[in-house]
Amino acid sequence: MRTLDLIECAEFLKIDRTTLLDIVHRGDILGAKIGRAWVFLEDDVVAYLREQVQAQTQKRIEQIRCGSPETDARVDKAIRKQLSQTDPRRPGRKARPLPRLPELDASAAMAA
């Protein structure tokens, strides 16, 4: 069983340490303050992360199934954008026209 300090736990979750402290004070992640340091069990942090993944995934599924106007509008906009694009190139700078080269004389071409 591995333990994490406050900074390690925040890095593990890819959040700021102040955000982690807010989560701890709400009681969402179990941790203990030993002296001046916070200590977290890796298993508890992983359990919190799994709960968040399941809850957020369920929320997204419900939004799609309910057909909320906000989701429908975003999906409709994305579909229209994909269908309207005829150029397969990625957006960015427009291609420059090819330069005009001077004509070669037949005698100059033979000499070269």
Short mmCIF file of N, CA and C in Angstrom, two decimals:
data_model
loop_
_atom_site.label_atom_id
_atom_site.label_comp_id
_atom_site.label_asym_id
_atom_site.label_seq_id
_atom_site.Cartn_x
_atom_site.Cartn_y
_atom_site.Cartn_z
N MET A 1 0.85 -1.16 0.00
CA MET A 1 0.00 0.00 0.00
C MET A 1 0.90 1.24 0.00
N ARG A 2 0.76 2.04 -1.03
CA ARG A 2 1.61 3.21 -1.21
C ARG A 2 0.92 4.45 -0.66
N THR A 3 1.71 5.35 -0.08
CA THR A 3 1.16 6.61 0.42
C THR A 3 1.65 7.76 -0.46
N LEU A 4 0.84 8.80 -0.51
CA LEU A 4 1.16 10.00 -1.29
C LEU A 4 1.06 11.21 -0.39
N ASP A 5 1.95 12.17 -0.60
CA ASP A 5 1.79 13.44 0.12
C ASP A 5 0.88 14.34 -0.72
N LEU A 6 0.67 15.55 -0.26
CA LEU A 6 -0.26 16.46 -0.92
C LEU A 6 0.15 16.75 -2.36
N ILE A 7 1.41 17.05 -2.58
CA ILE A 7 1.88 17.39 -3.92
C ILE A 7 1.84 16.17 -4.84
N GLU A 8 2.25 15.01 -4.34
CA GLU A 8 2.20 13.80 -5.15
C GLU A 8 0.77 13.44 -5.54
N CYS A 9 -0.14 13.61 -4.60
CA CYS A 9 -1.54 13.31 -4.86
C CYS A 9 -2.11 14.28 -5.90
N ALA A 10 -1.77 15.56 -5.77
CA ALA A 10 -2.23 16.56 -6.74
C ALA A 10 -1.67 16.26 -8.13
N GLU A 11 -0.40 15.88 -8.20
CA GLU A 11 0.20 15.53 -9.49
C GLU A 11 -0.45 14.28 -10.06
N PHE A 12 -0.77 13.32 -9.21
CA PHE A 12 -1.42 12.09 -9.65
C PHE A 12 -2.77 12.40 -10.29
N LEU A 13 -3.52 13.32 -9.68
CA LEU A 13 -4.83 13.70 -10.19
C LEU A 13 -4.76 14.79 -11.25
N LYS A 14 -3.56 15.36 -11.45
CA LYS A 14 -3.33 16.43 -12.42
C LYS A 14 -4.17 17.66 -12.09
N ILE A 15 -4.17 18.02 -10.82
CA ILE A 15 -4.87 19.21 -10.36
C ILE A 15 -3.93 20.02 -9.47
N ASP A 16 -4.34 21.24 -9.17
CA ASP A 16 -3.55 22.09 -8.28
C ASP A 16 -3.74 21.63 -6.84
N ARG A 17 -2.75 21.89 -6.00
CA ARG A 17 -2.82 21.43 -4.61
C ARG A 17 -3.95 22.11 -3.84
N THR A 18 -4.26 23.37 -4.19
CA THR A 18 -5.37 24.05 -3.51
C THR A 18 -6.71 23.41 -3.88
N THR A 19 -6.82 22.97 -5.12
CA THR A 19 -8.03 22.26 -5.54
C THR A 19 -8.15 20.95 -4.78
N LEU A 20 -7.03 20.27 -4.61
CA LEU A 20 -7.03 19.02 -3.84
C LEU A 20 -7.46 19.27 -2.40
N LEU A 21 -6.96 20.33 -1.81
CA LEU A 21 -7.36 20.64 -0.43
C LEU A 21 -8.86 20.90 -0.33
N ASP A 22 -9.43 21.58 -1.33
CA ASP A 22 -10.88 21.80 -1.34
C ASP A 22 -11.63 20.47 -1.39
N ILE A 23 -11.15 19.55 -2.22
CA ILE A 23 -11.78 18.23 -2.33
C ILE A 23 -11.67 17.47 -1.02
N VAL A 24 -10.51 17.57 -0.36
CA VAL A 24 -10.30 16.88 0.92
C VAL A 24 -11.21 17.47 1.99
N HIS A 25 -11.33 18.79 2.03
CA HIS A 25 -12.18 19.42 3.06
C HIS A 25 -13.66 19.11 2.84
N ARG A 26 -14.06 18.86 1.60
CA ARG A 26 -15.44 18.43 1.34
C ARG A 26 -15.66 16.99 1.76
N GLY A 27 -14.56 16.24 1.93
CA GLY A 27 -14.67 14.84 2.34
C GLY A 27 -14.76 13.87 1.19
N ASP A 28 -14.48 14.33 -0.03
CA ASP A 28 -14.57 13.44 -1.19
C ASP A 28 -13.38 12.48 -1.27
N ILE A 29 -12.20 12.93 -0.86
CA ILE A 29 -11.02 12.07 -0.81
C ILE A 29 -10.63 11.91 0.64
N LEU A 30 -10.36 10.68 1.03
CA LEU A 30 -9.94 10.43 2.40
C LEU A 30 -8.45 10.71 2.53
N GLY A 31 -8.10 11.43 3.58
CA GLY A 31 -6.70 11.73 3.84
C GLY A 31 -6.54 12.09 5.30
N ALA A 32 -5.31 12.03 5.77
CA ALA A 32 -5.04 12.36 7.17
C ALA A 32 -3.94 13.40 7.22
N LYS A 33 -4.10 14.34 8.13
CA LYS A 33 -3.06 15.34 8.33
C LYS A 33 -2.23 14.87 9.52
N ILE A 34 -1.02 14.45 9.23
CA ILE A 34 -0.09 13.96 10.24
C ILE A 34 0.93 15.07 10.47
N GLY A 35 0.84 15.72 11.61
CA GLY A 35 1.71 16.88 11.85
C GLY A 35 1.34 17.99 10.89
N ARG A 36 2.29 18.41 10.07
CA ARG A 36 2.03 19.45 9.08
C ARG A 36 1.72 18.89 7.69
N ALA A 37 1.88 17.61 7.52
CA ALA A 37 1.78 17.01 6.19
C ALA A 37 0.48 16.23 6.02
N TRP A 38 -0.08 16.31 4.81
CA TRP A 38 -1.22 15.49 4.44
C TRP A 38 -0.71 14.18 3.88
N VAL A 39 -1.37 13.08 4.24
CA VAL A 39 -1.00 11.76 3.74
C VAL A 39 -2.26 11.10 3.17
N PHE A 40 -2.11 10.55 1.96
CA PHE A 40 -3.22 9.90 1.27
C PHE A 40 -2.79 8.49 0.88
N LEU A 41 -3.72 7.57 0.95
CA LEU A 41 -3.47 6.22 0.46
C LEU A 41 -3.79 6.19 -1.03
N GLU A 42 -2.88 5.61 -1.80
CA GLU A 42 -3.07 5.57 -3.25
C GLU A 42 -4.39 4.88 -3.61
N ASP A 43 -4.76 3.85 -2.87
CA ASP A 43 -6.01 3.13 -3.15
C ASP A 43 -7.22 4.06 -3.01
N ASP A 44 -7.19 4.94 -1.99
CA ASP A 44 -8.31 5.88 -1.79
C ASP A 44 -8.38 6.90 -2.93
N VAL A 45 -7.23 7.34 -3.40
CA VAL A 45 -7.19 8.32 -4.49
C VAL A 45 -7.71 7.68 -5.78
N VAL A 46 -7.29 6.45 -6.04
CA VAL A 46 -7.75 5.73 -7.23
C VAL A 46 -9.26 5.48 -7.13
N ALA A 47 -9.75 5.15 -5.95
CA ALA A 47 -11.19 4.93 -5.76
C ALA A 47 -11.97 6.21 -6.06
N TYR A 48 -11.47 7.36 -5.59
CA TYR A 48 -12.11 8.65 -5.87
C TYR A 48 -12.13 8.90 -7.38
N LEU A 49 -11.00 8.64 -8.02
CA LEU A 49 -10.91 8.87 -9.46
C LEU A 49 -11.89 7.98 -10.22
N ARG A 50 -12.00 6.73 -9.81
CA ARG A 50 -12.95 5.82 -10.46
C ARG A 50 -14.39 6.29 -10.27
N GLU A 51 -14.72 6.76 -9.07
CA GLU A 51 -16.06 7.29 -8.82
C GLU A 51 -16.36 8.46 -9.74
N GLN A 52 -15.39 9.35 -9.89
CA GLN A 52 -15.58 10.52 -10.75
C GLN A 52 -15.77 10.11 -12.21
N VAL A 53 -14.98 9.16 -12.66
CA VAL A 53 -15.10 8.68 -14.04
C VAL A 53 -16.49 8.10 -14.27
N GLN A 54 -16.95 7.26 -13.35
CA GLN A 54 -18.27 6.63 -13.51
C GLN A 54 -19.38 7.68 -13.48
N ALA A 55 -19.30 8.62 -12.54
CA ALA A 55 -20.35 9.63 -12.42
C ALA A 55 -20.41 10.53 -13.65
N GLN A 56 -19.24 10.97 -14.12
CA GLN A 56 -19.22 11.87 -15.27
C GLN A 56 -19.64 11.15 -16.56
N THR A 57 -19.24 9.89 -16.69
CA THR A 57 -19.65 9.11 -17.85
C THR A 57 -21.16 8.91 -17.85
N GLN A 58 -21.71 8.58 -16.70
CA GLN A 58 -23.16 8.40 -16.58
C GLN A 58 -23.90 9.68 -16.93
N LYS A 59 -23.38 10.81 -16.48
CA LYS A 59 -24.01 12.10 -16.76
C LYS A 59 -24.01 12.39 -18.26
N ARG A 60 -22.88 12.10 -18.94
CA ARG A 60 -22.82 12.32 -20.39
C ARG A 60 -23.80 11.41 -21.12
N ILE A 61 -23.90 10.16 -20.68
CA ILE A 61 -24.83 9.22 -21.32
C ILE A 61 -26.26 9.70 -21.15
N GLU A 62 -26.61 10.17 -19.96
CA GLU A 62 -27.97 10.66 -19.71
C GLU A 62 -28.27 11.89 -20.56
N GLN A 63 -27.29 12.78 -20.73
CA GLN A 63 -27.51 13.96 -21.56
C GLN A 63 -27.78 13.56 -23.00
N ILE A 64 -27.05 12.57 -23.49
CA ILE A 64 -27.24 12.13 -24.86
C ILE A 64 -28.59 11.45 -25.02
N ARG A 65 -28.95 10.60 -24.06
CA ARG A 65 -30.22 9.87 -24.14
C ARG A 65 -31.42 10.80 -23.99
N CYS A 66 -31.31 11.78 -23.13
CA CYS A 66 -32.42 12.70 -22.91
C CYS A 66 -32.59 13.64 -24.09
N GLY A 67 -31.53 13.78 -24.88
CA GLY A 67 -31.62 14.69 -26.01
C GLY A 67 -31.75 16.12 -25.56
N SER A 68 -30.92 16.51 -24.61
CA SER A 68 -30.99 17.88 -24.11
C SER A 68 -30.71 18.85 -25.25
N PRO A 69 -31.39 19.99 -25.28
CA PRO A 69 -31.20 20.95 -26.37
C PRO A 69 -29.75 21.41 -26.51
N GLU A 70 -29.06 21.53 -25.39
CA GLU A 70 -27.67 21.97 -25.44
C GLU A 70 -26.81 20.96 -26.17
N THR A 71 -26.98 19.69 -25.83
CA THR A 71 -26.20 18.63 -26.49
C THR A 71 -26.60 18.51 -27.95
N ASP A 72 -27.91 18.56 -28.23
CA ASP A 72 -28.37 18.46 -29.61
C ASP A 72 -27.80 19.57 -30.47
N ALA A 73 -27.75 20.77 -29.94
CA ALA A 73 -27.22 21.91 -30.69
C ALA A 73 -25.74 21.72 -30.99
N ARG A 74 -24.99 21.24 -30.00
CA ARG A 74 -23.55 21.03 -30.22
C ARG A 74 -23.31 19.93 -31.24
N VAL A 75 -24.06 18.84 -31.13
CA VAL A 75 -23.90 17.73 -32.06
C VAL A 75 -24.28 18.17 -33.47
N ASP A 76 -25.39 18.90 -33.59
CA ASP A 76 -25.84 19.38 -34.89
C ASP A 76 -24.80 20.30 -35.51
N LYS A 77 -24.23 21.18 -34.72
CA LYS A 77 -23.21 22.11 -35.22
C LYS A 77 -21.98 21.35 -35.70
N ALA A 78 -21.55 20.35 -34.94
CA ALA A 78 -20.37 19.56 -35.32
C ALA A 78 -20.62 18.79 -36.61
N ILE A 79 -21.81 18.22 -36.74
CA ILE A 79 -22.14 17.46 -37.95
C ILE A 79 -22.17 18.38 -39.16
N ARG A 80 -22.81 19.53 -39.02
CA ARG A 80 -22.87 20.48 -40.13
C ARG A 80 -21.47 20.95 -40.54
N LYS A 81 -20.62 21.16 -39.57
CA LYS A 81 -19.26 21.61 -39.86
C LYS A 81 -18.51 20.54 -40.64
N GLN A 82 -18.66 19.28 -40.23
CA GLN A 82 -17.98 18.19 -40.93
C GLN A 82 -18.51 18.02 -42.35
N LEU A 83 -19.81 18.17 -42.53
CA LEU A 83 -20.39 17.98 -43.85
C LEU A 83 -20.08 19.13 -44.79
N SER A 84 -19.88 20.32 -44.27
CA SER A 84 -19.63 21.48 -45.12
C SER A 84 -18.19 21.58 -45.57
N GLN A 85 -17.30 20.87 -44.96
CA GLN A 85 -15.89 20.94 -45.33
C GLN A 85 -15.64 20.07 -46.55
N THR A 86 -15.24 20.72 -47.65
CA THR A 86 -14.93 19.97 -48.86
C THR A 86 -13.43 19.78 -49.03
N ASP A 87 -12.65 20.66 -48.45
CA ASP A 87 -11.20 20.59 -48.57
C ASP A 87 -10.66 19.65 -47.50
N PRO A 88 -10.00 18.54 -47.88
CA PRO A 88 -9.52 17.60 -46.87
C PRO A 88 -8.30 18.10 -46.10
N ARG A 89 -7.70 19.22 -46.56
CA ARG A 89 -6.53 19.72 -45.86
C ARG A 89 -6.92 20.34 -44.53
N ARG A 90 -5.97 20.35 -43.65
CA ARG A 90 -6.20 20.98 -42.36
C ARG A 90 -6.24 22.49 -42.54
N PRO A 91 -7.02 23.19 -41.73
CA PRO A 91 -7.08 24.64 -41.86
C PRO A 91 -5.73 25.27 -41.51
N GLY A 92 -5.48 26.37 -42.12
CA GLY A 92 -4.22 27.06 -41.85
C GLY A 92 -3.94 28.03 -42.97
N ARG A 93 -2.67 28.23 -43.22
CA ARG A 93 -2.26 29.17 -44.23
C ARG A 93 -2.64 28.65 -45.61
N LYS A 94 -3.09 29.55 -46.50
CA LYS A 94 -3.45 29.14 -47.85
C LYS A 94 -2.20 28.81 -48.64
N ALA A 95 -2.34 27.87 -49.55
CA ALA A 95 -1.20 27.46 -50.37
C ALA A 95 -0.82 28.59 -51.31
N ARG A 96 0.46 28.81 -51.46
CA ARG A 96 0.95 29.84 -52.38
C ARG A 96 0.92 29.29 -53.81
N PRO A 97 0.70 30.17 -54.78
CA PRO A 97 0.76 29.70 -56.17
C PRO A 97 2.21 29.37 -56.54
N LEU A 98 2.37 28.46 -57.48
CA LEU A 98 3.71 28.09 -57.91
C LEU A 98 4.36 29.26 -58.66
N PRO A 99 5.66 29.45 -58.50
CA PRO A 99 6.32 30.57 -59.19
C PRO A 99 6.42 30.30 -60.69
N ARG A 100 6.43 31.38 -61.46
CA ARG A 100 6.60 31.29 -62.92
C ARG A 100 8.09 31.28 -63.21
N LEU A 101 8.55 30.27 -63.89
CA LEU A 101 9.96 30.15 -64.24
C LEU A 101 10.17 30.62 -65.68
N PRO A 102 11.34 31.20 -65.95
CA PRO A 102 11.61 31.64 -67.33
C PRO A 102 11.74 30.43 -68.26
N GLU A 103 11.39 30.66 -69.52
CA GLU A 103 11.48 29.60 -70.52
C GLU A 103 12.95 29.32 -70.82
N LEU A 104 13.29 28.08 -71.06
CA LEU A 104 14.65 27.69 -71.42
C LEU A 104 14.79 27.65 -72.93
N ASP A 105 15.92 28.16 -73.41
CA ASP A 105 16.22 28.04 -74.84
C ASP A 105 16.67 26.62 -75.12
N ALA A 106 16.40 26.13 -76.29
CA ALA A 106 16.80 24.77 -76.66
C ALA A 106 18.31 24.64 -76.68
N SER A 107 19.02 25.70 -77.12
CA SER A 107 20.48 25.64 -77.18
C SER A 107 21.08 25.66 -75.78
N ALA A 108 20.46 26.40 -74.85
CA ALA A 108 20.96 26.45 -73.48
C ALA A 108 20.71 25.12 -72.78
N ALA A 109 19.64 24.46 -73.13
CA ALA A 109 19.34 23.17 -72.53
C ALA A 109 20.32 22.11 -73.01
N MET A 110 20.77 22.20 -74.28
CA MET A 110 21.73 21.23 -74.81
C MET A 110 23.10 21.43 -74.19
N ALA A 111 23.47 22.68 -73.88
CA ALA A 111 24.79 22.98 -73.32
C ALA A 111 24.88 22.49 -71.88
N ALA A 112 23.79 22.45 -71.22
CA ALA A 112 23.80 22.05 -69.82
C ALA A 112 23.83 20.60 -69.71
#
